[in-house]
CSV table of C-alpha atoms in Angstrom, one decimal:
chain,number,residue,atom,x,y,z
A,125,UNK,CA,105.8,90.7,81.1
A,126,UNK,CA,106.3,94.3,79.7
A,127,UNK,CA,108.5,94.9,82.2
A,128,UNK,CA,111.3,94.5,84.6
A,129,UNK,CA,109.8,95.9,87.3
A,130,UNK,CA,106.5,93.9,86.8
A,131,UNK,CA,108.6,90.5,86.8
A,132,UNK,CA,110.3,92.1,90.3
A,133,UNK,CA,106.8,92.8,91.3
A,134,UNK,CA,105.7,89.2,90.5
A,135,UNK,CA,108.7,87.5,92.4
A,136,UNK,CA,108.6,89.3,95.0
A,137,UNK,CA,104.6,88.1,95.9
A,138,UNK,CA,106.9,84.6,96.3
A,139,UNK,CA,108.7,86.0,98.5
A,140,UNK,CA,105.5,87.7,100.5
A,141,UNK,CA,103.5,84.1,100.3
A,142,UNK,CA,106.9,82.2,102.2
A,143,UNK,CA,106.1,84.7,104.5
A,144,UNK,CA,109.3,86.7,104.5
A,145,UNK,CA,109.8,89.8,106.9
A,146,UNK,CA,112.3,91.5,104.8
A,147,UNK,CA,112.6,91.1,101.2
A,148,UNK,CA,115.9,93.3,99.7
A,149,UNK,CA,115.6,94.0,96.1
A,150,UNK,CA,118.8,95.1,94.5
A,151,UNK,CA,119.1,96.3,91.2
A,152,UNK,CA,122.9,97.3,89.7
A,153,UNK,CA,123.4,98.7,86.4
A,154,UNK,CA,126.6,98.5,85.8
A,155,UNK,CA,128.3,98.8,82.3
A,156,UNK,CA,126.4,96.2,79.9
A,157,UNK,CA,124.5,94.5,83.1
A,158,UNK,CA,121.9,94.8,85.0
A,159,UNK,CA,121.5,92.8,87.9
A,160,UNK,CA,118.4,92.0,90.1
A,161,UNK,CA,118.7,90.5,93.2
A,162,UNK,CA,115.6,89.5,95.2
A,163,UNK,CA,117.0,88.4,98.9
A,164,UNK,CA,114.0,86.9,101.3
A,165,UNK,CA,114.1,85.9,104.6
A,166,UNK,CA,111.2,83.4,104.0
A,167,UNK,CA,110.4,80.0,104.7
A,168,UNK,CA,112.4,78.8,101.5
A,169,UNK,CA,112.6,75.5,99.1
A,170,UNK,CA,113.9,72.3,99.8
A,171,UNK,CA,116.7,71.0,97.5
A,172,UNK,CA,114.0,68.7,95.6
A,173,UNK,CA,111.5,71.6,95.0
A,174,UNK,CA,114.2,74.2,94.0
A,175,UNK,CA,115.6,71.7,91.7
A,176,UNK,CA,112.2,72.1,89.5
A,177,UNK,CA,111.3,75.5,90.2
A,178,UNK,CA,112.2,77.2,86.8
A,179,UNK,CA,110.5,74.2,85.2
A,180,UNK,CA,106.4,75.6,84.4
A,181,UNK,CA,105.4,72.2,83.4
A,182,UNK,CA,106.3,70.4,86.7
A,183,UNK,CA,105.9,73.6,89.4
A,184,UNK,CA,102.6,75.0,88.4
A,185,UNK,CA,100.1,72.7,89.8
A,186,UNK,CA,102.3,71.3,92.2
A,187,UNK,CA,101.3,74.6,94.6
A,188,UNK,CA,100.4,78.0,94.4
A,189,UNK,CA,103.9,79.4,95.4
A,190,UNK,CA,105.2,79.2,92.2
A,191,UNK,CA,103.6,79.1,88.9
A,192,UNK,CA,104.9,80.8,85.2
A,193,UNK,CA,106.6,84.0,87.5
A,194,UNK,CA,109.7,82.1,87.6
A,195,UNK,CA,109.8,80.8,84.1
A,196,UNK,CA,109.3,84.8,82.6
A,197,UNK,CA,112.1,86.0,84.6
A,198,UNK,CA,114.2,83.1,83.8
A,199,UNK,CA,113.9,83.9,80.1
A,200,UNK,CA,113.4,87.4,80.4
A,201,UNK,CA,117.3,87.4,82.0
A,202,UNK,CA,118.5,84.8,79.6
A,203,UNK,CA,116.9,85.4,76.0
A,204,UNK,CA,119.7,88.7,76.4
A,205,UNK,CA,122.5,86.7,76.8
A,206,UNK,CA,122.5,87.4,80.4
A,207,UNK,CA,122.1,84.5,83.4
A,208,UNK,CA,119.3,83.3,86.0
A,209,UNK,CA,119.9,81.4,89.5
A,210,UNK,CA,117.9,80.6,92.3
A,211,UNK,CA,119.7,79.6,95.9
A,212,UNK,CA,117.3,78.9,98.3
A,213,UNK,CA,117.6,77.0,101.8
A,214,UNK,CA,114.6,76.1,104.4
A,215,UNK,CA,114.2,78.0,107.4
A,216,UNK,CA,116.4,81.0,105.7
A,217,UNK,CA,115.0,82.3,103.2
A,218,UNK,CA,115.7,82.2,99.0
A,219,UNK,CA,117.7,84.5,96.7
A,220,UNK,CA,116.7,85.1,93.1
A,221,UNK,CA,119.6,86.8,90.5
A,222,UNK,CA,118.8,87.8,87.2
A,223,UNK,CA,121.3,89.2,85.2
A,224,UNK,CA,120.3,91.1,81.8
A,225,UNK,CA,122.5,92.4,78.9
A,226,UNK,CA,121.9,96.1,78.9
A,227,UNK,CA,122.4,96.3,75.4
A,228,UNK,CA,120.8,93.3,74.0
A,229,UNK,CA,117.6,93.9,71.6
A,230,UNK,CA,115.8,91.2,73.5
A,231,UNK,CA,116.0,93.1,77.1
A,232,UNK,CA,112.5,94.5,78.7
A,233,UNK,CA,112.9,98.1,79.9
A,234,UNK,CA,113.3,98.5,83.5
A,235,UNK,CA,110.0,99.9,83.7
A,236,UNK,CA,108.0,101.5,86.5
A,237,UNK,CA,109.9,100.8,89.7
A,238,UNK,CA,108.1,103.3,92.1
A,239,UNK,CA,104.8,102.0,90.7
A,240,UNK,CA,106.1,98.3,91.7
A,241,UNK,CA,107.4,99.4,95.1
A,242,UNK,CA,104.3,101.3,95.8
A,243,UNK,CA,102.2,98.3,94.7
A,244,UNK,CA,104.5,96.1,97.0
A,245,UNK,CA,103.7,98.4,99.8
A,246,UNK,CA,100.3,98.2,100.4
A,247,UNK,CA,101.1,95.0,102.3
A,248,UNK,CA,104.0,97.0,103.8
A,249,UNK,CA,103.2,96.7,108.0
A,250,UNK,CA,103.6,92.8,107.9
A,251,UNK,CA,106.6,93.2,106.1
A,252,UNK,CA,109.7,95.1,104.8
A,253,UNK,CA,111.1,96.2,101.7
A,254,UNK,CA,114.7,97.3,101.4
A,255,UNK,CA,115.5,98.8,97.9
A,256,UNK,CA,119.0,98.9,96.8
A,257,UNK,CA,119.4,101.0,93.2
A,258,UNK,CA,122.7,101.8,91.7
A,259,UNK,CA,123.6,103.3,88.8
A,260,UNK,CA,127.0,103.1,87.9
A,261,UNK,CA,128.6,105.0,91.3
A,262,UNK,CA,125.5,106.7,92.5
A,263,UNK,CA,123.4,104.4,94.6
A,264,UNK,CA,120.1,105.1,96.7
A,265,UNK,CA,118.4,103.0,99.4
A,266,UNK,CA,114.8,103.1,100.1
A,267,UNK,CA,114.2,101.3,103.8
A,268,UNK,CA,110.4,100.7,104.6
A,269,UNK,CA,111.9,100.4,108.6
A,270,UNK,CA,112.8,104.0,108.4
A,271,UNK,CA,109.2,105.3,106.8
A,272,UNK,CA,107.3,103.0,109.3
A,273,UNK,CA,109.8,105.1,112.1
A,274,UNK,CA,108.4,108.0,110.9
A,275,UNK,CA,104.9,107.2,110.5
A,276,UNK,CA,104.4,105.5,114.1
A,277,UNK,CA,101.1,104.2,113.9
A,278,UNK,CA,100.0,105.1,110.9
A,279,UNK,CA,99.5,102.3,108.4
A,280,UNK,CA,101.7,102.2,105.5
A,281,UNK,CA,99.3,101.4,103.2
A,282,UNK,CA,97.2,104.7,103.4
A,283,UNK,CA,96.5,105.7,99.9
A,284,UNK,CA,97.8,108.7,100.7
A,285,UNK,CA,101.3,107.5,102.2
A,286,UNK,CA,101.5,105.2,99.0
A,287,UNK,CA,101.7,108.5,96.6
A,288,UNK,CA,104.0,110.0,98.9
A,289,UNK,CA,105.9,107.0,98.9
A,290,UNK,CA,105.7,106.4,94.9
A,291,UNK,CA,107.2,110.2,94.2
A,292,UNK,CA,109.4,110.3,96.8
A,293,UNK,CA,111.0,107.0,94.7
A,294,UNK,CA,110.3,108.4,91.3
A,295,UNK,CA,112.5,111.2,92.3
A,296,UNK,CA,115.2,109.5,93.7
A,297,UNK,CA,115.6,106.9,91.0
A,298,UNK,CA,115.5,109.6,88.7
A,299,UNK,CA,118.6,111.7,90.6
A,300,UNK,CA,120.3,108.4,90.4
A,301,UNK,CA,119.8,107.3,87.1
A,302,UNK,CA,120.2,110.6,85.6
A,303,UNK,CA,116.3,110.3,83.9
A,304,UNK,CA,118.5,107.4,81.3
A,305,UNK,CA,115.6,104.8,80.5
A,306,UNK,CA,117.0,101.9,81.5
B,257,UNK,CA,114.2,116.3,95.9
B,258,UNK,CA,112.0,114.1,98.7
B,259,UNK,CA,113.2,112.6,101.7
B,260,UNK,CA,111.4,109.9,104.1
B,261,UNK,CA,111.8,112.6,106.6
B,262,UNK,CA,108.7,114.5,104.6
B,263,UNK,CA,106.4,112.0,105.5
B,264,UNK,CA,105.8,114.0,108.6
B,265,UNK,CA,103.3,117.0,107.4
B,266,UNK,CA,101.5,113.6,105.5
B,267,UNK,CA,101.7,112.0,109.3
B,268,UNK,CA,100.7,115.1,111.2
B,269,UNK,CA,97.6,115.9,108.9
B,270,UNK,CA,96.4,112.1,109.3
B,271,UNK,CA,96.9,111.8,113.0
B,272,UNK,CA,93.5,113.2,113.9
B,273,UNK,CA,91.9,111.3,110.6
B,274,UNK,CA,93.0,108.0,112.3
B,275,UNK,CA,91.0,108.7,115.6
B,276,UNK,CA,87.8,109.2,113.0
B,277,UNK,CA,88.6,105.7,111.1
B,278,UNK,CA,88.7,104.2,114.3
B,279,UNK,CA,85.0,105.1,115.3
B,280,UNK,CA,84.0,104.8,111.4
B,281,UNK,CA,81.7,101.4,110.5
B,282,UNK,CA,84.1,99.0,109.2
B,283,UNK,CA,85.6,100.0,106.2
B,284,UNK,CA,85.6,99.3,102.5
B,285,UNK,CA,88.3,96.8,101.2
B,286,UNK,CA,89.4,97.0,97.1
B,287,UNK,CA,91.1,94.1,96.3
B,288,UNK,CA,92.9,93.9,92.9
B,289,UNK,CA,94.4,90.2,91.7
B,290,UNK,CA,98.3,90.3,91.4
B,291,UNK,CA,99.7,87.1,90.6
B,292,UNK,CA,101.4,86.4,87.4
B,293,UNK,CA,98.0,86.0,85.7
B,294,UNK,CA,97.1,89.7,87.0
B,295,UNK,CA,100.2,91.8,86.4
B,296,UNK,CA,100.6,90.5,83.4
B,297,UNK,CA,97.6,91.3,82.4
B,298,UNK,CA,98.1,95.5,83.4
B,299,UNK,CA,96.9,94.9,87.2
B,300,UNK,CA,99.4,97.3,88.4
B,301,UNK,CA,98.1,100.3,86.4
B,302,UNK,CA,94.9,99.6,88.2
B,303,UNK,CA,96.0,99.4,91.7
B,304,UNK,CA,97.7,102.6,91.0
B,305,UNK,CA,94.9,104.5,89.3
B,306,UNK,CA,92.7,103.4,92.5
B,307,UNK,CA,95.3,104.7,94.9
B,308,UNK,CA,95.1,107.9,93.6
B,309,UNK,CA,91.6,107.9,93.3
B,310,UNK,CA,91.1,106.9,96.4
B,311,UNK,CA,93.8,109.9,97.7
B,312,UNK,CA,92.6,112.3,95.7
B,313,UNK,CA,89.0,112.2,97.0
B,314,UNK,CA,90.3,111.8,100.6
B,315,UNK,CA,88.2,108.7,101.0
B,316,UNK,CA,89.0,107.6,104.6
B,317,UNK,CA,87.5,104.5,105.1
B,318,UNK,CA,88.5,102.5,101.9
B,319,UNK,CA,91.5,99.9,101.9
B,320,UNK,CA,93.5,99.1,98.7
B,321,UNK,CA,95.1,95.7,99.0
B,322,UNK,CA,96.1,92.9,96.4
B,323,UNK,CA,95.7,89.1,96.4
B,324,UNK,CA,97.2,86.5,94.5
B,325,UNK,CA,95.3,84.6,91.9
B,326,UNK,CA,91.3,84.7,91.8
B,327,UNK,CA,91.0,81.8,89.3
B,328,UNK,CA,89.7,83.6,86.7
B,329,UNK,CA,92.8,84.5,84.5
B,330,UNK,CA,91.9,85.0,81.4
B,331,UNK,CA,89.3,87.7,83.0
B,332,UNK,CA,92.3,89.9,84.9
B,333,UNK,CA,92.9,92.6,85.6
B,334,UNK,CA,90.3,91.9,88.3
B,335,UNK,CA,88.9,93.9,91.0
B,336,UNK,CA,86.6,93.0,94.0
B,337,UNK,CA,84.8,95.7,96.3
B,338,UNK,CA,83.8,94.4,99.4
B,339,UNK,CA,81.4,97.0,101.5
B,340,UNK,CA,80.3,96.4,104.9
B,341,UNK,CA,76.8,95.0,105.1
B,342,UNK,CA,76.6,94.2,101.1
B,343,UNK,CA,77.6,91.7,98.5
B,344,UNK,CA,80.6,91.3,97.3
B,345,UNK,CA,81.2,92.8,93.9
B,346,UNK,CA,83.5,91.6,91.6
B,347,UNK,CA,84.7,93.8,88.3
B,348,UNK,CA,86.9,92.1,85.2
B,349,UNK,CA,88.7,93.4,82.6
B,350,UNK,CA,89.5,96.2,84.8
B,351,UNK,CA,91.9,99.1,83.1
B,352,UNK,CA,93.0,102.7,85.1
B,353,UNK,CA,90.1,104.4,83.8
B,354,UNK,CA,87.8,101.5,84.4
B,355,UNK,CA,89.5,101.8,88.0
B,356,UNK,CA,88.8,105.3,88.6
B,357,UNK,CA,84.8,104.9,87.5
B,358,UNK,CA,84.6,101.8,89.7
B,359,UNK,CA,85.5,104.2,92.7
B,360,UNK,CA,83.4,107.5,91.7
B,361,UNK,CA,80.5,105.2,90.8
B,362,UNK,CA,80.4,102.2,93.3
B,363,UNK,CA,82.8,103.3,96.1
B,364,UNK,CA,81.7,107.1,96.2
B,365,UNK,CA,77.8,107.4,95.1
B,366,UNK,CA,76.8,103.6,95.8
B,367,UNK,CA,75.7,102.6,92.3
B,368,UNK,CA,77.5,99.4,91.0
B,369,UNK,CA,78.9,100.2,87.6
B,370,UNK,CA,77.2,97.2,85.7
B,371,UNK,CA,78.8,97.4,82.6
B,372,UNK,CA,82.5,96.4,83.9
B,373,UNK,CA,80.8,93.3,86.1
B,374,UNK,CA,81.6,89.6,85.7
B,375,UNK,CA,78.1,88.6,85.1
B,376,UNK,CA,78.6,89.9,81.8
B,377,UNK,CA,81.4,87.6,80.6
């Protein structure tokens, strides 16, 4: 992946294949780390199957909820020096934390997150996104529960509401970021 | 700077598109492959370029959605455009500017763009 955002994009689809109603994606960049956080409320892994999920060779043809998307984020996270873990339990839902050295040669760019949330929003009335970014001491929550309030029966995934939707984001992560490329 | 509050002009103006949707013949679904295989491969780009396409020209009755893995991964970014009443067609090695052809061509004036289709793989 070219990306950060494409790798949350790609995880993510996990979470919206277990069937999840509400997937919170938190992102933190503070001092030298950057922290994902992908928190489902999906069907989750057994113990057994979460024991082998980072592993390609033993996940990928075992069933289509996991293939190489775990693997690249795994080493994405840790070729910088930074850390990977998966908790998961059945019935409640699985949380995925990637840690990344800011400053390490090795890190992706952040990339395109409107672009990814958009993307993830086109399945948005089956489900929810909650997007948690903070930079430093600014922070800014995106809640698809609050759009959908305001839309009332119009469908999320109108072309149309999925441009307002990716600059209304590309603003706001801009404002909190303060336009640094992260 | 935007707030989800300003959704509401975008509401107000669709509100009496909806009721036309709703008598409209079924409508036309573009479905662009997103598992690891596909966003890897730059299928995110595409499903953007198509949204705005697609917004852009105020196309009504046309759907954007993604799927997981189509089983072809090594020809992704793919793209299949499924109209009412006709074949499915499905487009590989699909970029944003392939994207935005796909719907002026195809989606727009009817005519398949050939060129970008699987059979020629």
């Amino acid at each position: 992946m070219r990306e950060i955002s494409l790798n949350i994009l790609d995880i993510v689809e996990n979470s919206v294949k277990a069937e999840a109603k509400l997937v919170e994606i938190d992102i933190t960049a503070k001092g030298n780390f950057l922290t994902i956080r992908i928190i489902d409320d999906g069907r989750g892994m057994c113990p057994e199957f979460l024991a082998k999920v980072a592993d390609p060779f033993t996940t990928t043809r075992t069933t289509r909820k996991v293939g190489v998307g775990i693997p690249f984020f795994k080493e994405a996270a840790e070729v910088t020096g930074g850390s990977f873990k998966i908790t998961s339990e059945l019935g409640k839902g699985t949380t995925t934390q990637a840690v990344f050295v800011i400053d390490s040669i090795d890190r992706e760019p952040l990339g395109d997150l409107a672009d990814t949330m958009m993307t993830l929003l086109s399945n948005g009335d089956d489900i929810d996104y909650l997007l948690i970014y903070k930079v430093e001491d600014r922070e800014f929550i995106f809640d698809t529960r609050e759009l959908k309030e305001q839309l009332g029966k119009i469908s999320v995934a109108e072309p149309e509401v999925l441009q307002f939707v990716r600059e209304l984001l590309k603003e706001n992560i801009n404002y909190t970021d303060g336009g640094a490329i992260l | 700077m935007k707030t989800i509050a300003d959704i509401m002009a975008i509401r107000d103006k669709m509100q009496s598109q909806i009721i036309v949707r709703d008598n409209s013949d079924g409508e036309i679904r573009v479905v662009v492959g997103m598992a690891t295989c596909g966003i890897s491969a730059g299928a995110r780009p595409v499903f953007n370029a198509l949204v705005d396409e697609v917004s852009t020209r105020q196309l009504k009755n046309v759907k954007i959605t993604r799927a997981g893995c189509l089983g072809m991964c090594k020809l992704e970014p793919i793209v299949e455009v499924f109209i009412p009443g006709q074949e499915k067609v499905t487009y590989v090695h699909v970029d944003a500017e392939k994207a935005k052809q796909i719907v002026a061509n195809h989606i727009v004036n009817g005519n398949v763009v050939t060129e970008y289709l699987i059979t020629n793989v």
